[in-house]
Coordinates of C-alpha atoms in Angstrom, one line a residue:
M2 CA -33.4 28.8 126.7
S3 CA -34.8 32.3 126.1
H4 CA -38.3 33.4 125.5
T5 CA -40.5 36.4 126.1
A6 CA -43.8 35.7 127.9
I7 CA -46.7 37.4 126.1
S8 CA -50.3 36.7 127.0
R9 CA -52.1 35.5 123.8
P10 CA -55.8 35.8 123.1
R11 CA -57.9 32.6 122.8
A12 CA -59.4 32.8 119.4
A13 CA -62.3 30.5 120.1
V14 CA -63.5 32.3 123.2
G15 CA -63.3 35.7 121.6
C16 CA -65.5 34.6 118.7
A17 CA -68.1 33.3 121.0
L18 CA -68.4 36.6 122.8
L19 CA -68.6 38.5 119.6
V20 CA -71.4 36.3 118.2
M21 CA -73.4 36.8 121.3
A22 CA -73.0 40.6 121.2
L23 CA -73.9 40.9 117.5
G24 CA -76.8 38.6 117.5
A25 CA -77.8 35.4 115.8
G26 CA -76.5 34.6 112.4
V27 CA -73.7 37.3 112.6
T28 CA -70.1 36.2 112.8
A29 CA -66.9 38.2 113.1
C30 CA -64.0 35.8 112.9
G31 CA -63.1 35.5 109.2
S32 CA -65.1 35.2 106.0
D33 CA -66.2 31.6 106.7
G34 CA -67.2 32.1 110.3
N35 CA -64.7 29.5 111.5
P36 CA -63.1 30.5 114.8
L37 CA -59.8 28.9 113.7
S38 CA -59.5 31.3 110.8
A39 CA -58.7 34.1 113.3
R40 CA -55.4 36.0 113.1
P41 CA -52.6 33.9 114.6
Y42 CA -51.6 34.7 118.1
D43 CA -48.1 35.4 119.2
A44 CA -46.7 32.0 120.3
A45 CA -43.8 33.5 122.3
D46 CA -45.0 32.0 125.6
Q47 CA -45.6 28.6 124.0
I48 CA -42.1 27.9 122.6
S49 CA -38.5 28.6 123.4
F50 CA -35.2 28.7 121.4
N51 CA -31.7 27.8 122.4
T52 CA -30.4 31.1 121.2
P53 CA -28.7 33.6 123.5
D54 CA -30.6 36.6 124.9
G55 CA -29.8 40.2 124.0
H56 CA -27.1 41.0 121.5
K57 CA -25.0 37.9 122.1
K58 CA -24.3 35.7 119.1
A59 CA -25.2 32.1 118.8
D60 CA -22.5 29.4 118.6
P61 CA -22.5 28.1 115.0
D62 CA -21.2 24.8 116.3
K63 CA -24.5 24.1 118.1
P64 CA -27.7 23.0 116.3
L65 CA -30.7 25.3 116.5
E66 CA -33.5 24.0 118.7
V67 CA -37.2 25.0 119.1
V68 CA -39.1 23.4 122.0
V69 CA -42.7 23.6 123.1
E70 CA -43.0 25.1 126.7
D71 CA -46.8 24.7 126.8
S72 CA -47.7 21.0 127.0
G73 CA -51.1 21.7 125.5
G74 CA -49.7 22.9 122.2
R75 CA -47.4 21.7 119.5
I76 CA -45.1 23.0 116.7
T77 CA -46.6 22.5 113.2
D78 CA -43.8 23.9 111.0
V79 CA -40.4 25.6 111.2
T80 CA -38.5 27.4 108.4
A81 CA -35.1 28.9 108.9
H82 CA -32.7 30.6 106.4
D83 CA -29.8 33.0 106.5
A84 CA -29.4 36.4 104.8
A85 CA -27.9 34.7 101.8
G86 CA -31.0 32.6 101.3
R87 CA -29.5 29.3 102.4
H88 CA -32.2 27.2 104.1
V89 CA -31.5 25.2 107.2
A90 CA -32.7 21.6 107.1
G91 CA -34.4 20.3 110.3
E92 CA -36.4 17.5 111.9
L93 CA -39.7 17.9 113.7
A94 CA -40.7 15.4 116.4
A95 CA -43.8 13.3 115.6
D96 CA -45.7 14.9 118.5
G97 CA -44.6 18.4 117.6
S98 CA -42.8 19.0 120.9
R99 CA -39.4 19.8 119.4
W100 CA -37.7 20.8 116.2
H101 CA -33.9 20.8 115.7
S102 CA -31.7 21.7 112.7
T103 CA -30.0 18.8 110.9
S104 CA -27.7 20.9 108.6
P105 CA -24.9 23.1 110.0
L106 CA -25.4 26.7 110.7
A107 CA -23.0 29.2 109.0
A108 CA -20.6 31.3 111.0
N109 CA -20.9 35.1 110.9
A110 CA -24.4 34.9 109.5
G111 CA -27.8 36.4 110.3
Y112 CA -30.8 34.0 110.5
T113 CA -34.6 34.3 110.4
V114 CA -36.7 31.5 111.9
R115 CA -40.4 31.3 111.4
V116 CA -42.3 28.9 113.7
S117 CA -46.0 27.9 113.3
T118 CA -47.8 26.4 116.3
E119 CA -51.3 25.5 117.5
D120 CA -52.6 25.4 121.0
E121 CA -54.8 22.8 122.7
D122 CA -57.9 24.4 121.0
G123 CA -56.3 24.1 117.6
A124 CA -55.8 27.9 117.2
P125 CA -52.8 28.9 115.1
G126 CA -49.8 30.7 116.6
R127 CA -46.8 32.3 114.9
K128 CA -43.4 33.4 116.1
V129 CA -40.5 35.0 114.1
L130 CA -37.0 35.0 115.6
T131 CA -33.9 36.7 114.2
F132 CA -30.4 36.0 115.5
A133 CA -26.8 36.0 114.4
T134 CA -24.0 33.5 114.7
G135 CA -20.5 34.3 115.9
K136 CA -17.1 33.6 114.5
P137 CA -15.9 30.0 114.3
A138 CA -13.0 28.8 116.5
A139 CA -11.5 27.3 113.4
K140 CA -7.9 27.5 112.3
K141 CA -8.4 26.1 108.8
R142 CA -10.5 27.5 106.0
L143 CA -11.6 25.5 103.0
D144 CA -11.6 27.6 99.9
V145 CA -12.9 26.3 96.5
T146 CA -11.6 27.2 93.0
F147 CA -13.9 26.2 90.1
G148 CA -12.7 25.5 86.6
P149 CA -12.4 25.9 83.8
E150 CA -12.1 29.6 83.2
Q151 CA -15.2 31.5 82.1
G152 CA -15.8 31.0 78.4
T153 CA -17.4 28.8 75.8
Y154 CA -16.5 25.1 75.6
G155 CA -17.4 21.9 73.9
V156 CA -20.1 19.6 75.3
G157 CA -17.6 17.3 76.9
Q158 CA -16.0 19.8 79.3
P159 CA -16.2 18.7 82.9
I160 CA -16.5 21.2 85.8
T161 CA -13.7 21.0 88.3
A162 CA -13.5 22.1 92.0
E163 CA -10.1 22.4 93.6
L164 CA -10.0 22.5 97.4
S165 CA -7.5 24.4 99.5
Q166 CA -7.5 21.7 102.2
P167 CA -7.7 17.9 101.9
V168 CA -11.0 16.3 102.8
K169 CA -10.9 12.6 103.5
D170 CA -13.8 11.9 105.8
T171 CA -17.0 10.7 104.0
A172 CA -19.3 12.8 106.2
Q173 CA -17.2 15.9 105.6
R174 CA -17.1 15.2 101.9
A175 CA -20.9 15.1 101.9
V176 CA -21.0 18.6 103.6
V177 CA -18.7 20.0 100.9
E178 CA -20.4 18.3 98.0
R179 CA -23.9 19.3 99.1
A180 CA -22.8 23.0 99.1
L181 CA -21.3 22.9 95.5
R182 CA -24.2 23.7 93.2
V183 CA -24.3 23.2 89.4
S184 CA -27.2 24.1 87.2
S185 CA -27.6 24.3 83.5
T186 CA -30.1 25.6 81.0
P187 CA -31.4 23.4 79.5
A188 CA -31.4 21.3 82.6
T189 CA -29.4 18.0 82.8
D190 CA -28.8 15.3 85.4
G191 CA -25.3 15.4 86.7
A192 CA -23.1 14.5 89.7
W193 CA -19.8 15.3 91.4
H194 CA -17.1 12.7 91.6
W195 CA -14.2 12.9 94.1
V196 CA -11.0 12.4 92.1
D197 CA -8.9 12.7 95.2
D198 CA -9.1 14.4 98.6
R199 CA -8.6 17.9 97.1
K200 CA -10.3 17.6 93.7
L201 CA -13.8 17.0 92.4
H202 CA -15.1 16.7 88.8
Y203 CA -18.7 17.3 87.8
R204 CA -20.3 16.0 84.6
P205 CA -23.8 15.2 83.3
K206 CA -25.0 11.7 82.7
D207 CA -24.6 12.4 79.0
Y208 CA -22.7 15.3 77.3
W209 CA -23.9 18.8 78.0
P210 CA -26.6 20.1 75.6
A211 CA -25.3 22.3 72.8
Q212 CA -25.7 26.0 73.3
A213 CA -26.2 25.5 77.1
T214 CA -25.4 27.8 80.0
V215 CA -23.8 26.2 83.0
Q216 CA -23.6 28.0 86.4
V217 CA -21.5 26.9 89.3
R218 CA -21.5 28.3 92.8
S219 CA -20.7 27.3 96.4
N220 CA -22.8 27.7 99.5
L221 CA -19.9 26.6 101.7
E222 CA -18.8 29.9 103.2
G223 CA -19.1 30.0 107.0
I224 CA -20.3 26.3 107.1
K225 CA -18.6 24.0 109.5
I226 CA -17.1 21.0 107.7
G227 CA -15.2 19.2 110.4
D228 CA -13.2 19.8 113.6
R229 CA -11.6 23.3 113.2
M230 CA -12.4 23.4 109.5
W231 CA -14.9 25.9 108.0
G232 CA -16.0 26.7 104.5
G233 CA -14.4 29.7 102.8
R234 CA -15.2 31.8 99.8
A235 CA -15.5 30.6 96.2
K236 CA -15.9 32.7 93.1
P237 CA -18.9 31.6 91.1
L238 CA -18.4 30.4 87.5
T239 CA -20.5 30.6 84.4
I240 CA -19.6 28.8 81.2
T241 CA -21.5 28.2 77.9
T242 CA -21.3 25.4 75.4
G243 CA -21.1 25.7 71.6
D244 CA -22.2 23.2 69.0
K245 CA -21.9 19.5 69.8
V246 CA -18.6 18.5 68.0
V247 CA -17.5 14.8 68.3
A248 CA -14.6 13.4 66.3
V249 CA -14.5 9.6 66.1
T250 CA -11.3 7.9 64.9
D251 CA -11.5 4.3 63.9
A252 CA -7.8 3.2 64.2
A253 CA -8.4 0.0 62.3
A254 CA -10.1 1.8 59.4
H255 CA -7.5 4.7 59.6
R256 CA -10.3 7.2 59.3
M257 CA -11.8 10.0 61.4
T258 CA -15.4 11.0 61.2
V259 CA -16.3 14.4 62.5
Y260 CA -19.9 15.1 63.7
K261 CA -21.4 18.5 64.3
N262 CA -24.7 18.4 66.1
D263 CA -25.0 14.7 65.3
E264 CA -24.5 15.2 61.5
V265 CA -21.4 14.1 59.6
V266 CA -19.5 17.1 58.4
R267 CA -16.2 15.6 57.3
E268 CA -14.4 12.2 56.9
I269 CA -10.6 12.4 57.2
P270 CA -8.0 9.8 56.3
V271 CA -5.6 9.5 59.3
T272 CA -2.8 7.5 60.8
T273 CA -2.6 6.5 64.5
G274 CA -0.1 4.8 66.7
M275 CA 2.1 2.0 65.4
P276 CA 2.5 -1.2 67.4
G277 CA 4.3 -0.4 70.7
Y278 CA 3.0 3.2 70.5
D279 CA -0.7 2.4 70.1
T280 CA -3.1 5.3 70.4
R281 CA -5.3 5.1 73.5
N282 CA -8.9 4.0 73.0
G283 CA -11.8 5.8 74.6
V284 CA -13.2 9.3 75.0
K285 CA -10.8 12.2 75.3
V286 CA -11.6 15.9 75.7
V287 CA -9.8 18.6 73.8
L288 CA -7.4 20.2 76.4
A289 CA -5.9 23.0 74.3
K290 CA -5.3 24.2 70.8
E291 CA -1.5 24.7 70.8
G292 CA -0.8 25.4 67.2
T293 CA 2.9 24.9 66.4
V294 CA 4.7 22.5 68.8
R295 CA 8.2 20.9 68.7
M296 CA 8.0 17.2 69.2
T297 CA 11.1 15.0 69.8
S298 CA 11.8 11.3 70.2
A299 CA 13.6 12.0 73.5
S300 CA 10.4 13.3 75.1
I301 CA 8.9 9.8 75.0
G302 CA 12.0 7.6 74.9
A303 CA 11.4 6.4 71.4
S304 CA 14.2 4.3 69.9
D305 CA 13.9 5.9 66.4
F306 CA 15.0 9.5 66.3
Y307 CA 12.8 12.4 65.3
D308 CA 12.8 16.2 66.0
L309 CA 9.9 17.9 64.3
V310 CA 8.0 21.2 64.3
V311 CA 4.4 20.2 64.1
H312 CA 1.5 22.5 63.0
H313 CA -2.2 22.7 63.8
S314 CA -1.6 20.7 67.0
V315 CA -4.7 20.0 69.2
R316 CA -3.8 18.4 72.6
V317 CA -6.0 15.7 74.0
T318 CA -3.9 14.2 76.9
N319 CA -1.4 15.6 79.4
S320 CA 1.1 13.0 78.3
G321 CA 1.4 14.5 74.8
E322 CA -1.2 12.9 72.5
Y323 CA -2.3 15.3 69.8
V324 CA -4.4 15.5 66.7
H325 CA -2.1 17.4 64.2
A326 CA -0.8 17.9 60.7
A327 CA 1.6 15.1 59.6
P328 CA 2.6 15.9 56.0
W329 CA 5.4 13.3 56.2
S330 CA 2.9 10.4 56.5
V331 CA 0.3 11.4 53.9
G332 CA 1.1 8.2 52.0
S333 CA 0.1 6.1 55.0
Q334 CA -3.0 8.1 56.0
G335 CA -6.1 6.0 55.4
Y336 CA -4.0 2.8 55.0
A337 CA -1.6 2.2 57.9
N338 CA -0.8 3.3 61.5
V339 CA 2.8 4.8 61.6
S340 CA 2.7 7.5 64.3
H341 CA 4.1 7.4 67.9
G342 CA 0.6 7.7 69.4
C343 CA -0.8 10.9 67.9
T344 CA -3.5 11.1 65.2
G345 CA -1.9 12.5 62.1
M346 CA -3.6 13.9 59.0
S347 CA -2.8 16.1 56.0
T348 CA -2.0 19.8 56.5
E349 CA -5.3 20.8 54.8
N350 CA -7.4 18.5 57.0
A351 CA -5.5 19.4 60.1
A352 CA -6.0 23.2 59.5
W353 CA -9.8 22.5 59.1
F354 CA -9.9 20.4 62.2
Y355 CA -8.0 23.0 64.2
E356 CA -10.4 25.7 63.2
T357 CA -13.5 23.5 63.8
V358 CA -12.8 22.3 67.4
R359 CA -12.6 24.1 70.7
E360 CA -11.6 23.1 74.2
G361 CA -14.1 20.6 75.6
D362 CA -15.0 19.0 72.3
I363 CA -14.9 15.2 72.2
V364 CA -12.2 13.1 70.4
K365 CA -13.0 9.4 70.6
V366 CA -10.8 6.5 69.4
V367 CA -12.1 3.0 68.7
N368 CA -10.5 -0.2 67.5
S369 CA -7.0 0.6 68.5
A370 CA -4.7 -2.0 70.1
G371 CA -3.9 0.6 72.8
D372 CA -5.2 0.7 76.4
T373 CA -8.3 2.7 77.3
M374 CA -7.9 6.3 78.3
T375 CA -7.7 6.5 82.1
P376 CA -10.6 8.5 83.8
F377 CA -8.2 10.9 85.7
G378 CA -4.6 12.0 85.8
N379 CA -3.9 12.3 82.0
G380 CA -6.5 14.9 80.9
Y381 CA -10.2 14.5 81.0
G382 CA -11.1 10.8 80.6
D383 CA -14.2 11.3 82.7
W384 CA -16.5 10.0 80.0
N385 CA -14.9 6.6 80.1
L386 CA -16.7 5.8 83.3
D387 CA -20.3 4.8 82.8
W388 CA -22.9 6.7 84.8
T389 CA -23.4 4.1 87.5
K390 CA -19.6 3.9 88.1
W391 CA -19.4 7.7 88.0
R392 CA -22.0 8.1 90.7
T393 CA -20.1 5.8 93.1
G394 CA -17.5 8.6 93.4
S395 CA -20.1 10.9 95.0
A396 CA -20.1 11.3 98.7
L397 CA -23.9 11.8 98.6
V398 CA -24.4 8.5 96.7
G399 CA -21.8 6.3 98.4
G400 CA -18.8 4.2 97.2
T401 CA -15.1 4.8 97.2
P402 CA -13.9 7.8 95.2
E403 CA -11.4 6.9 92.5
G404 CA -8.2 8.7 91.7
P405 CA -5.2 8.0 89.4
T406 CA -3.2 4.9 90.2
P407 CA 0.6 4.8 90.3
A408 CA 0.4 3.1 86.9
D409 CA -1.7 6.0 85.6
R410 CA 0.8 8.5 86.8
A411 CA 3.7 6.6 85.2
R412 CA 1.9 7.1 81.9
L413 CA 2.1 10.8 82.0
R414 CA 4.7 11.1 79.3
P415 CA 5.6 14.2 77.3
Q416 CA 4.8 14.6 73.6
S417 CA 4.5 11.9 71.0
V418 CA 3.9 12.1 67.2

């Protein structure tokens, strides 16, 4: 423990002497005459820190401790933060005898600690400490890459975090997750969900607000995560959202209804997957606007041959489900489901749809005989988990994170029409 002994004035005694010298009714210790309103004394001889003396750097592996050396006094408050503004959480003993940090210190960081005390007479004391931490003895660095790329997206776009190292331990996941910050204007409630040990998704309880700004950053740099693993750098991300565009396809009614900011803007006759190739139910997110795409029966193992160049193609799953122009099935659109899993419409309607939607917009299918879109592994099926289920994938809430099952991975087929 290191501390510098400095004799501190006793505020109450000093006031008494001044009152006697100045005469009755005259005070000199603050505007209200209260002796405890005197300027705080230097509490250096009352407390000690477990930081090294001189220019030596503190070990970031060890918690910060502040201890009362004078049994007649106590600690009343401690604040600690590094040069980047990251605050250190801590716990103060009930009797004020000791404070220790409960969140990890960062490596290669400079810290400022402000301690408030009071002595046996109740007089306030202050002490400010600055120190630096050294380099970690780690061999592994955990970097984070946020997605998607900066830009404007639909209100269904999840935020992704890709980790450079696997993190399996629940306590370590909590350290990582606590450092990954997402904020939006307007503000929304949201949570991270561990897809697997290297990937997290973040989404709000409901869709993002239209015309919102979403900012993502990491406070993980220099923070110890686990044995020989420390947080690395992460480039912050800012995205915006456009209008709220939601396209709902009723496979049984063979019709798509497109909403913009909750108002119907177009109803489109469509065809969806025929029996054996049923279109997946549930909420999907537009992954890409790919335009002209060649689609073949060989890509999905279809027994009936086709080899088509398809226009105005909007991808909604990794396995090759699209919304696209299907001029060959116009006679069935609005009446029957004849595709191999995609949602087909006339060239005119497909051109309009292509120009109307953007990445991150919502495409929802109801009343199909197909399975429900999986949450992960085949695009963004995140919205098919209700909010309670979603939060079980957070290390800060509890529960077992969910990832794609072997059956989900087997469904990752190429294109279908």
